[in-house]
Coordinates of C-alpha atoms in Angstrom, one line a residue:
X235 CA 0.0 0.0 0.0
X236 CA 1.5 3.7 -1.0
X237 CA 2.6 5.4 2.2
X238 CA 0.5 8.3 2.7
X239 CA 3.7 10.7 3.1
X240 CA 6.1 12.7 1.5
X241 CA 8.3 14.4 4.1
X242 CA 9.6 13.1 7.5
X243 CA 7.2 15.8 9.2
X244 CA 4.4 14.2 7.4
X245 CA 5.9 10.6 8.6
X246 CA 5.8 12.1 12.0
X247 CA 1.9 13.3 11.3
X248 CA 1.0 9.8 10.5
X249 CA 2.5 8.4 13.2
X250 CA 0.7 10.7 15.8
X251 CA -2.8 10.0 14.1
X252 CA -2.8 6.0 13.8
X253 CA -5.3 3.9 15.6
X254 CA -5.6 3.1 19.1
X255 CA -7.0 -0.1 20.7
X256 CA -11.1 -0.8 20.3
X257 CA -12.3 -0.3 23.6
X258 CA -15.4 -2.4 23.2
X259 CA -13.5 -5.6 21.5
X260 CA -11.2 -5.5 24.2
X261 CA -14.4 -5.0 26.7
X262 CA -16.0 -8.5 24.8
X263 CA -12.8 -10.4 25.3
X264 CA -12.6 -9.8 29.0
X265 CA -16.4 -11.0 29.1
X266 CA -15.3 -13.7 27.2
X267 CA -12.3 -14.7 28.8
X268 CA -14.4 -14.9 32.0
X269 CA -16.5 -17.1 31.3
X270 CA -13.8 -20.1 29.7
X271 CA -13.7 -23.3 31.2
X272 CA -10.6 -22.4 33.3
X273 CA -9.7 -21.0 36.5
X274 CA -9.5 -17.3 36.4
X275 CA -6.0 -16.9 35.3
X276 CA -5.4 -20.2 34.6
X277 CA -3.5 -19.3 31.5
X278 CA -1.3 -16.8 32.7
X279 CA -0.1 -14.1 30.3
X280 CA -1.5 -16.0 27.4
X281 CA -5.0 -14.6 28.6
X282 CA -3.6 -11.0 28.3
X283 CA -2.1 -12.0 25.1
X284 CA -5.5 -12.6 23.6
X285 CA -7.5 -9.4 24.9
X286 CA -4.7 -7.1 23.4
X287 CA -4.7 -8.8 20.2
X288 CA -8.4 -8.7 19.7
X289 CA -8.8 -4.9 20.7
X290 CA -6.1 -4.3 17.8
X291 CA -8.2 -6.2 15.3
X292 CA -11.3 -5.2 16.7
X293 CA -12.7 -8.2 17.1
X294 CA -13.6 -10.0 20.8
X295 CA -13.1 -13.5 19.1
X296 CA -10.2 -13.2 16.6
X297 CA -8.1 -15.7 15.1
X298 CA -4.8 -15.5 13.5
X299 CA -4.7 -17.0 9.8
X300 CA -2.5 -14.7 7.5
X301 CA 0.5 -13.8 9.4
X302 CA 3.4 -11.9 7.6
X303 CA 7.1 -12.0 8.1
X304 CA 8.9 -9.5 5.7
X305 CA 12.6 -9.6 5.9
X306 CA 14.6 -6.1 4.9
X307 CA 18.4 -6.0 3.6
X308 CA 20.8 -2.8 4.2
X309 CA 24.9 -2.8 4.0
X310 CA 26.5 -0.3 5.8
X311 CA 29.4 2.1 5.0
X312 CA 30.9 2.0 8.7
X313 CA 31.6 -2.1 7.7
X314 CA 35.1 -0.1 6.6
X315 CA 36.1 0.2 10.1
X316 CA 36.1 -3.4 10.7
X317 CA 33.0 -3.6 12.8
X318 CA 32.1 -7.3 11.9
X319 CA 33.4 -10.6 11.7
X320 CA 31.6 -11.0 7.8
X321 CA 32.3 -9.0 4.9
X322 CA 29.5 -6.9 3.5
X323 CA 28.9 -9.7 0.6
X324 CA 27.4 -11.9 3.1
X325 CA 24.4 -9.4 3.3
X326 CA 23.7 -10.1 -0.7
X327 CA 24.6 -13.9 -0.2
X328 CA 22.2 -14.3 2.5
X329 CA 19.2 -12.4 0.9
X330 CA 19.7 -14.9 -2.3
X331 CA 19.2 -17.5 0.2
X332 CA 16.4 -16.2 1.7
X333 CA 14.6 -16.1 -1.8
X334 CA 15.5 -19.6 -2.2
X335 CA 14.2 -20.7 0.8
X336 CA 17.6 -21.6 2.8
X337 CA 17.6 -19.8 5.7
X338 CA 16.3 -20.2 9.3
X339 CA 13.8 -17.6 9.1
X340 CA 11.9 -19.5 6.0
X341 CA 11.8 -22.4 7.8
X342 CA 10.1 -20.7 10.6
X343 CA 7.9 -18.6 8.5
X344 CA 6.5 -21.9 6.9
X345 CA 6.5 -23.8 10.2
X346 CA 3.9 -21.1 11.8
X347 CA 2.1 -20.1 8.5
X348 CA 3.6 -17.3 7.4
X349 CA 3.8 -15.3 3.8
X350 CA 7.4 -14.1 4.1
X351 CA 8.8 -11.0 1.6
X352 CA 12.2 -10.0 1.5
X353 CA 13.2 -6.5 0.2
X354 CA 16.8 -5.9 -0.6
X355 CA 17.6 -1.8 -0.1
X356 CA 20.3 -0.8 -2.8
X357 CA 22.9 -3.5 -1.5
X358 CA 25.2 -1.9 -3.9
X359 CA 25.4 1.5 -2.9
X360 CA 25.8 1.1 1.4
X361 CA 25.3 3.8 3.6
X362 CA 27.8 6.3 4.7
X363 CA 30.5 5.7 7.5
X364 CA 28.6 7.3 10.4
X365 CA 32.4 8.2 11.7
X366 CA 32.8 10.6 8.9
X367 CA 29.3 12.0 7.5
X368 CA 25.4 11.2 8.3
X369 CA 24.7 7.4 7.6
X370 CA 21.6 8.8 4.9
X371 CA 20.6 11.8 3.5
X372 CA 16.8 12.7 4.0
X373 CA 15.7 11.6 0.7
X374 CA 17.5 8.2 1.7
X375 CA 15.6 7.9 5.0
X376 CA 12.5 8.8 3.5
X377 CA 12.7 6.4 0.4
X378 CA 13.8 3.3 3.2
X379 CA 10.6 4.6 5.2
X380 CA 8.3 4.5 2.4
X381 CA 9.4 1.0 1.5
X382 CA 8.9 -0.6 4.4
X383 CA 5.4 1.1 4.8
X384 CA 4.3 -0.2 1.1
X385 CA 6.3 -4.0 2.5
X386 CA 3.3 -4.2 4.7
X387 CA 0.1 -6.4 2.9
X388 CA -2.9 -5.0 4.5
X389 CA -4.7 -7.8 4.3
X390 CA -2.5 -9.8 7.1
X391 CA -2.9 -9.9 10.7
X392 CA 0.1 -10.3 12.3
X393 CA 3.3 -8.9 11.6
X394 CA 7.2 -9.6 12.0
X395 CA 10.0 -7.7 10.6
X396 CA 13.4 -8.7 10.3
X397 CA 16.9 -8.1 9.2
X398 CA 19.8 -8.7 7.0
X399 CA 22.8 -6.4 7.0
X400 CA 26.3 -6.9 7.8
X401 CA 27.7 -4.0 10.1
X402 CA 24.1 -3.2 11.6
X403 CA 24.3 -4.2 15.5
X404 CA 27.2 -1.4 15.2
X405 CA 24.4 0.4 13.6
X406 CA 21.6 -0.4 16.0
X407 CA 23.8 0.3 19.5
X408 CA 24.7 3.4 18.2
X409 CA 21.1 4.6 17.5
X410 CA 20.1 3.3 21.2
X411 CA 22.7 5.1 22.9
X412 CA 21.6 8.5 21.0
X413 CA 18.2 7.8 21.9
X414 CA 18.4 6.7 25.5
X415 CA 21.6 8.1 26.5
X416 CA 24.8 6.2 28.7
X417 CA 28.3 5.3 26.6
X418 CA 28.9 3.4 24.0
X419 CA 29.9 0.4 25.7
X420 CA 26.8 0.4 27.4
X421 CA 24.9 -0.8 24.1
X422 CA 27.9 -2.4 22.0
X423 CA 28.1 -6.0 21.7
X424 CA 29.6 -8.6 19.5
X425 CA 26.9 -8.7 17.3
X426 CA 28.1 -11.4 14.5
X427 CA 30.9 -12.5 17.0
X428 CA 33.6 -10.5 16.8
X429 CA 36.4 -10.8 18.9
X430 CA 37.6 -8.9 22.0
X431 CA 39.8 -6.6 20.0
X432 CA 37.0 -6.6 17.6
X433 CA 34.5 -5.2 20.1
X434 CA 36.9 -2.6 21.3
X435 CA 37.0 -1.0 17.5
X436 CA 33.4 -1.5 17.3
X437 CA 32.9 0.6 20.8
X438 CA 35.4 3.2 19.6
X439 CA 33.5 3.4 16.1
X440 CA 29.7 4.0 18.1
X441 CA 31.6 6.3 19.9
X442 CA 32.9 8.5 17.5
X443 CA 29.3 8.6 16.0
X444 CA 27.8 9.8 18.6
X445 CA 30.5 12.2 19.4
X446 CA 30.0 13.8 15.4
X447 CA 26.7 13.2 15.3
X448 CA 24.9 15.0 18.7
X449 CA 21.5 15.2 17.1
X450 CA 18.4 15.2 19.6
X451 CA 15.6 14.3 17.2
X452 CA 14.4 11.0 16.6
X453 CA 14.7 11.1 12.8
X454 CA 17.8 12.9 12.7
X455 CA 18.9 10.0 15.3
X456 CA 18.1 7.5 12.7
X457 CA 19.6 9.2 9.8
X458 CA 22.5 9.8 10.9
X459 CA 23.3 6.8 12.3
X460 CA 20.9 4.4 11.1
X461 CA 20.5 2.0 7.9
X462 CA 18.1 1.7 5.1
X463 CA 16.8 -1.5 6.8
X464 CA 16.1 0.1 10.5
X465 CA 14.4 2.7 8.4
X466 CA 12.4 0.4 6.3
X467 CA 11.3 -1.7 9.5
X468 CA 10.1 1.5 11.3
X469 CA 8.5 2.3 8.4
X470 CA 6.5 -1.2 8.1
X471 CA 5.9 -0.8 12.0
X472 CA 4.1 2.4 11.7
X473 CA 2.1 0.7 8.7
X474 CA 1.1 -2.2 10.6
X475 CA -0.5 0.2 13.0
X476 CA -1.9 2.6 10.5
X477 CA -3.7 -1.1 9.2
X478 CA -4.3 -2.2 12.9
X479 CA -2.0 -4.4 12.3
X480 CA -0.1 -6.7 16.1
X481 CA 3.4 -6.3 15.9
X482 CA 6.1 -8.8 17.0
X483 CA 9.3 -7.3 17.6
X484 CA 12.4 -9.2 17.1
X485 CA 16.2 -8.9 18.8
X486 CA 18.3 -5.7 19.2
X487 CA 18.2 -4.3 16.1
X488 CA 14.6 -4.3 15.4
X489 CA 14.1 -3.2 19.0
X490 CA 16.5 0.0 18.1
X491 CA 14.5 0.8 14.8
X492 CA 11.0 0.5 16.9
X493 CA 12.5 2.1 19.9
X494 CA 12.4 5.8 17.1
X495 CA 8.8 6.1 16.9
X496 CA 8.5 5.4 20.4
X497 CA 10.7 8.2 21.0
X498 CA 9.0 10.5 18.0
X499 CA 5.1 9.6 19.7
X500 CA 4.8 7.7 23.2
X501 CA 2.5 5.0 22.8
X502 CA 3.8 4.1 18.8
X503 CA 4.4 0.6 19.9
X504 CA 1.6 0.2 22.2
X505 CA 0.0 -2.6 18.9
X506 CA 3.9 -4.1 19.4
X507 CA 4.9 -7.3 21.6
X508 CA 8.9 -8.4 22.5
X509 CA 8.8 -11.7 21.0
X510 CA 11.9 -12.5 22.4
X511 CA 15.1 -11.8 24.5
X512 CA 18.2 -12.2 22.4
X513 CA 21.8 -12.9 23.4
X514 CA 23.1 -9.5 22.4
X515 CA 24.3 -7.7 25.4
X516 CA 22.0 -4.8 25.0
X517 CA 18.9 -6.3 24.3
X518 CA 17.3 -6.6 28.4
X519 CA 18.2 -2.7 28.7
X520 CA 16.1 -1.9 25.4
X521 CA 13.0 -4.0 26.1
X522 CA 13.2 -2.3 30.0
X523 CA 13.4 0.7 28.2
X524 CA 10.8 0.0 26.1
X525 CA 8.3 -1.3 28.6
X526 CA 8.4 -4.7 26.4
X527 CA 8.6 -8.4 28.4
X528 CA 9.9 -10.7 26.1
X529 CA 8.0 -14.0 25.1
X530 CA 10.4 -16.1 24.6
X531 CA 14.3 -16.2 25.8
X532 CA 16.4 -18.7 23.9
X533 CA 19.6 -17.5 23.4
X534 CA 18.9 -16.4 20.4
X535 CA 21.3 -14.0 18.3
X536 CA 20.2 -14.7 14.6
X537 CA 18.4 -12.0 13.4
X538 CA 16.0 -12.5 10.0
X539 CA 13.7 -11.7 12.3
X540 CA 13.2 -15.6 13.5
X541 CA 12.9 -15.1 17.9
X542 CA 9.9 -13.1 16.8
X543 CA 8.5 -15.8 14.1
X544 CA 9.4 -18.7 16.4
X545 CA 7.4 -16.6 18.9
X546 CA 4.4 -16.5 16.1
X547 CA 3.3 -19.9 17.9
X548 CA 3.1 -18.3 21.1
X549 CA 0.2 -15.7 20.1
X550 CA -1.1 -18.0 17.8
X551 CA -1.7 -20.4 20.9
X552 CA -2.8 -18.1 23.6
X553 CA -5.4 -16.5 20.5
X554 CA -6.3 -20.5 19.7
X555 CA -7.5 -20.8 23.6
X556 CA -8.9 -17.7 24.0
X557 CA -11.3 -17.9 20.8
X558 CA -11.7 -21.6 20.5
X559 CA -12.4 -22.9 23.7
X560 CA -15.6 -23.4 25.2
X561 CA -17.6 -21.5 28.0
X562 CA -18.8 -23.3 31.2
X563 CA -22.3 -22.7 29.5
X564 CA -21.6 -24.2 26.6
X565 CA -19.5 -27.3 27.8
X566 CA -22.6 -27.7 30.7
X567 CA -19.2 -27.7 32.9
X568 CA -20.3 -25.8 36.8
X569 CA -18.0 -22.6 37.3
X570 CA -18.4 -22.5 41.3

């Protein structure tokens, strides 16, 4: 779908005027809830699960049949400084084998039901090095926005974005620490694995960018230090809502690009769930941050969005109770 913008401001706009939660769908839920053949609670946070996702769909008895995983690709000019442990070819390698179906995050998509898209972002032609100039210009940002808005098939009902881009947990920890402040240490971790020298150069390289780029806005934040595919995933997460679309957020770096609009309009990712804690460093201090408990905590440090399709089965389950179960008066079963 054509994103309804032209300009960051008008971005901004649409962010601010997106939909909020159906007070009367979440309303039926709780009735409904109630009255399931189950001890009050009985199912924990799955029960919340349920009521959240039906006042975004607007329906007290949803269910979950057309989820979508879309998958963005970026490279990164500040791979230069030696930030990763891969070469920016592995960024168009692995997007040819996500289109042929070789990854981990296909195999999850296909194991939970999912349509899964991939959008490559002018692999050819990286970013700037953040330690020298501003990652994007503001045509660049705006383009990557716009794509990941039109990425978004209004017609789903769940949605996961994910990643591809050597260089971008350098990318991602230095966009956290502009937004939320502390040093660069703080929010650098060893992303693809690099080694202890490794993560020194990577912490000097986040610090440098922050030092050269002190910018205070949100957007600025993101262009400056950001990457086509944080741009494009805050762009399909401002979509989703715009579509009343539920959200679930993968690892760090998807965390960093949502944690922009949260920061631009407080509430942006109240149609967003964590769908899991992953093994880079900074990941717990984000979701704090962010007021997000993660669903699932595996160790995970993949990306390709797959903690957040894995965790696809988790809402899928709580919405299968919640909708498909029986009340006491229907089953003839006595509730006290």
């Amino acid at each position: 779908m054509t994103a309804h913008f032209n300009s960051l401001d008008e971005f901004c706009q649409q962010l601010m005027q997106t939909h909020t939660l159906d007070a009367k769908a979440i309303a039926g839920a709780q009735d409904r809830n109630s009255q399931l053949t189950k001890p009050p609670g009985a199912l924990g946070r799955l029960e919340d699960l349920a009521i959240w996702y039906a006042g975004w769909r607007g329906n007290p008895r949803p269910e979950i049949t057309a989820p979508q995983v879309v998958i963005f690709a970026g490279n990164h000019g500040v791979c230069a400084q030696g930030v990763s442990a891969f070469p920016s070819e592995v960024t168009v390698q692995m997007v040819a084998n996500f289109e042929h179906g070789g990854a981990a995050i296909n195999q999850l998509s296909k194991a939970f039901g999912a349509k899964m898209d991939v959008h490559a972002l002018s692999l050819d032609t990286p970013t700037a090095d953040f330690t020298q100039e501003p990652a994007m210009t503001e045509d660049e940002l705006l383009d990557a926005l716009k794509i990941g808005w039109a990425a978004v098939d209004p017609n789903s009902d769940l949605l996961v974005t994910g990643e591809m881009g050597i260089g971008n947990t350098t990318s991602a920890a230095a966009v956290a620490a502009a937004l939320f402040g502390g040093a660069a240490a703080d929010w650098t971790g060893r992303g693809t694995g690099v080694d202890d020298a490794g993560l020194t150069r990577k912490t000097e390289v986040v610090a440098k960018g922050l030092e050269l780029h002190a910018a205070n806005d949100p957007l600025e934040v993101l262009r400056c230090l950001g990457g086509r595919e944080l741009a494009a995933m805050a762009g399909a997460i401002t979509a989703a809502r715009a579509h009343r679309i539920p959200v679930i957020l993968d690892g760090f770096i998807c965390c960093a690009a949502a944690a922009v609009l949260e920061k631009v309009q407080t509430g942006a990712l109240d149609h967003a769930i964590a769908g899991h804690l992953s093994a880079e460093g900074a990941h717990q201090r984000l979701l704090d941050l962010l007021g997000k408990k993660p669903l699932l905590n595996l160790g995970l440090r993949l990306g390709e969005g797959s903690g957040a399709a894995l965790a696809i089965g988790v809402l899928k389950g709580a919405i299968a109770c919640h909708s498909g179960m029986a009340t006491f008066a229907e089953a003839g079963v006595s509730d006290g």
